[in-house]
């Protein structure tokens, strides 16, 4: 009985951890939102958001944002373009993950649309453009952990997708 309980818990660990991170913003996990959830108010407090882009060592890709920094205010919706290019002579696939730093800020970044966690396949030399749509929840200014933060980094990393076979 204990064996089956432990086996069941091991399979539930990843989904439960993901749920925990989404609910709490643990480890800089951002939130998902829809257009219906966009705030109706914009707060006049400026934050500087920096974009950091990386590619895992198994991918010969170039990955960069249209702009390195963005000034944002809580409640504003932003769209930022990201570009990916396969520099190799082979088709390859990758999946992007991301996090916010400082991690206490992640719970207030709400993604409306993102290319993250979806397998992207690029042919040799192919370039693609992806759009990140997001807003900063106005509640960020009321949280003691975030009220004095002015600079935030949103890091993205494309990792090779091991599930893809040529």
Short mmCIF file of C-alpha atoms in Angstrom, two decimals:
data_model
loop_
_atom_site.label_atom_id
_atom_site.label_comp_id
_atom_site.label_asym_id
_atom_site.label_seq_id
_atom_site.Cartn_x
_atom_site.Cartn_y
_atom_site.Cartn_z
CA UNK A 1 0.00 0.00 0.00
CA UNK A 2 2.80 2.42 0.86
CA UNK A 3 4.53 1.60 -2.43
CA UNK A 4 1.42 2.54 -4.44
CA UNK A 5 0.91 5.71 -2.41
CA UNK A 6 4.52 6.78 -3.04
CA UNK A 7 4.21 5.89 -6.73
CA UNK A 8 1.04 7.98 -7.01
CA UNK A 9 2.66 10.92 -5.23
CA UNK A 10 5.68 10.81 -7.53
CA UNK A 11 3.43 11.19 -10.59
CA UNK A 12 1.48 14.01 -8.93
CA UNK A 13 4.60 15.90 -7.80
CA UNK A 14 5.24 17.85 -11.03
CA UNK A 15 1.63 19.01 -11.61
CA UNK A 16 1.27 19.92 -7.93
CA UNK A 17 4.54 21.87 -7.98
CA UNK A 18 3.44 23.75 -11.14
CA UNK A 19 0.10 24.55 -9.52
CA UNK A 20 1.87 25.74 -6.34
CA UNK A 21 4.19 28.00 -8.38
CA UNK A 22 1.33 29.51 -10.40
CA UNK A 23 -0.77 30.24 -7.33
CA UNK A 24 2.02 31.65 -5.17
CA UNK A 25 4.40 33.11 -7.78
CA UNK A 26 7.12 30.93 -6.19
CA UNK A 27 10.47 31.08 -8.00
CA UNK A 28 9.35 34.03 -10.12
CA UNK A 29 6.49 32.16 -11.80
CA UNK A 30 4.21 34.59 -13.60
CA UNK A 31 0.44 34.29 -13.87
CA UNK A 32 -1.81 33.55 -16.85
CA UNK A 33 -4.63 35.94 -17.68
CA UNK A 34 -7.19 36.64 -20.38
CA UNK A 35 -8.17 39.91 -22.06
CA UNK A 36 -11.24 39.95 -19.79
CA UNK A 37 -8.98 40.19 -16.74
CA UNK A 38 -7.07 43.29 -17.88
CA UNK A 39 -7.27 45.99 -15.18
CA UNK A 40 -9.46 49.00 -15.85
CA UNK A 41 -7.04 51.34 -14.08
CA UNK A 42 -3.41 52.32 -14.73
CA UNK A 43 -1.33 53.34 -11.72
CA UNK A 44 1.23 56.09 -12.23
CA UNK A 45 4.21 54.21 -10.81
CA UNK A 46 6.99 53.33 -13.25
CA UNK A 47 8.93 50.07 -13.32
CA UNK A 48 11.85 49.20 -15.57
CA UNK A 49 11.48 45.70 -17.03
CA UNK A 50 14.57 44.11 -18.55
CA UNK A 51 14.37 41.17 -20.95
CA UNK A 52 17.06 38.51 -20.73
CA UNK A 53 17.12 35.86 -23.48
CA UNK A 54 19.20 32.68 -23.55
CA UNK A 55 19.51 29.51 -25.60
CA UNK A 56 20.44 26.10 -24.20
CA UNK A 57 23.71 24.59 -25.46
CA UNK A 58 22.00 21.97 -27.65
CA UNK A 59 20.34 24.60 -29.86
CA UNK A 60 22.18 26.64 -32.47
CA UNK A 61 19.61 29.43 -32.30
CA UNK A 62 19.76 33.18 -32.03
CA UNK A 63 17.07 34.53 -29.67
CA UNK A 64 16.48 38.18 -28.80
CA UNK A 65 13.75 40.71 -27.94
CA UNK A 66 12.87 43.73 -30.08
CA UNK A 67 13.89 45.89 -27.10
CA UNK A 68 16.05 45.11 -24.09
CA UNK A 69 14.07 47.23 -21.62
CA UNK A 70 10.55 48.48 -21.22
CA UNK A 71 9.05 51.09 -18.92
CA UNK A 72 5.72 49.88 -17.61
CA UNK A 73 3.02 50.97 -15.23
CA UNK A 74 0.66 48.67 -13.35
CA UNK A 75 -2.47 48.10 -15.43
CA UNK A 76 -0.93 48.80 -18.86
CA UNK A 77 -1.04 46.03 -21.46
CA UNK A 78 2.20 45.54 -23.41
CA UNK A 79 3.11 43.51 -26.49
CA UNK A 80 6.77 42.70 -27.03
CA UNK A 81 8.15 40.89 -30.07
CA UNK A 82 10.82 38.23 -29.72
CA UNK A 83 12.85 36.84 -32.62
CA UNK A 84 14.31 33.37 -33.03
CA UNK A 85 16.57 32.17 -35.83
CA UNK A 86 17.86 28.64 -36.45
CA UNK A 87 21.54 29.13 -37.34
CA UNK A 88 22.14 25.42 -38.01
CA UNK A 89 21.76 23.37 -41.18
CA UNK A 90 19.26 21.02 -39.48
CA UNK A 91 15.66 21.36 -38.42
CA UNK A 92 15.45 21.64 -34.64
CA UNK A 93 12.88 22.18 -31.93
CA UNK A 94 12.91 24.06 -28.67
CA UNK A 95 10.69 25.06 -25.79
CA UNK A 96 11.03 28.36 -23.93
CA UNK A 97 10.70 28.70 -20.19
CA UNK A 98 10.90 31.91 -18.18
CA UNK A 99 10.96 33.44 -14.73
CA UNK A 100 10.87 36.84 -13.12
CA UNK A 101 13.47 38.29 -10.78
CA UNK A 102 13.08 39.29 -8.04
CA UNK A 103 10.87 36.26 -7.59
CA UNK A 104 8.34 38.09 -5.38
CA UNK A 105 7.42 40.16 -8.45
CA UNK A 106 6.40 37.16 -10.59
CA UNK A 107 2.93 36.79 -9.13
CA UNK A 108 2.03 40.27 -10.44
CA UNK A 109 3.16 39.72 -14.06
CA UNK A 110 0.15 38.38 -15.97
CA UNK A 111 0.65 36.80 -19.39
CA UNK A 112 -2.24 37.17 -21.84
CA UNK A 113 -0.33 35.47 -24.64
CA UNK A 114 3.09 33.81 -24.71
CA UNK A 115 5.14 31.43 -26.84
CA UNK A 116 6.43 29.80 -23.67
CA UNK A 117 6.09 26.11 -22.90
CA UNK A 118 5.02 25.34 -26.48
CA UNK A 119 7.32 23.38 -28.78
CA UNK A 120 8.65 25.58 -31.59
CA UNK A 121 10.11 23.92 -34.69
CA UNK A 122 12.47 25.84 -36.96
CA UNK A 123 13.80 24.69 -40.31
CA UNK A 124 17.46 25.37 -41.21
CA UNK A 125 17.98 29.15 -41.40
CA UNK A 126 14.34 29.86 -40.54
CA UNK A 127 13.42 32.98 -38.54
CA UNK A 128 10.26 33.34 -36.49
CA UNK A 129 8.68 36.16 -34.56
CA UNK A 130 6.79 35.55 -31.31
CA UNK A 131 4.72 38.00 -29.28
CA UNK A 132 4.50 38.24 -25.51
CA UNK A 133 1.35 40.05 -24.31
CA UNK A 134 1.19 40.89 -20.62
CA UNK A 135 0.27 43.37 -17.92
CA UNK A 136 1.43 44.18 -14.43
CA UNK A 137 -1.28 43.75 -11.78
CA UNK A 138 -1.96 47.06 -9.98
CA UNK A 139 -1.90 45.19 -6.64
CA UNK A 140 1.92 45.16 -6.94
CA UNK A 141 2.07 48.61 -5.31
CA UNK A 142 0.23 47.38 -2.17
CA UNK A 143 2.54 44.43 -1.43
CA UNK A 144 5.27 45.10 1.15
CA UNK A 145 7.59 42.68 -0.71
CA UNK A 146 7.32 44.57 -4.00
CA UNK A 147 6.42 48.17 -3.24
CA UNK A 148 10.07 49.35 -3.24
CA UNK A 149 11.15 47.41 -6.34
CA UNK A 150 11.86 49.52 -9.42
CA UNK A 151 13.86 47.14 -11.66
CA UNK A 152 12.64 43.71 -12.73
CA UNK A 153 14.15 41.11 -15.06
CA UNK A 154 12.11 38.68 -17.11
CA UNK A 155 14.40 35.86 -18.30
CA UNK A 156 13.57 33.49 -21.14
CA UNK A 157 15.55 30.39 -22.09
CA UNK A 158 14.95 28.18 -25.12
CA UNK A 159 15.86 24.56 -24.40
CA UNK A 160 16.20 21.78 -26.95
CA UNK A 161 13.04 19.70 -27.12
CA UNK A 162 14.07 16.09 -26.56
CA UNK A 163 10.60 14.95 -27.63
CA UNK A 164 11.21 15.99 -31.22
CA UNK A 165 12.59 13.41 -33.65
CA UNK A 166 13.78 14.36 -37.15
#
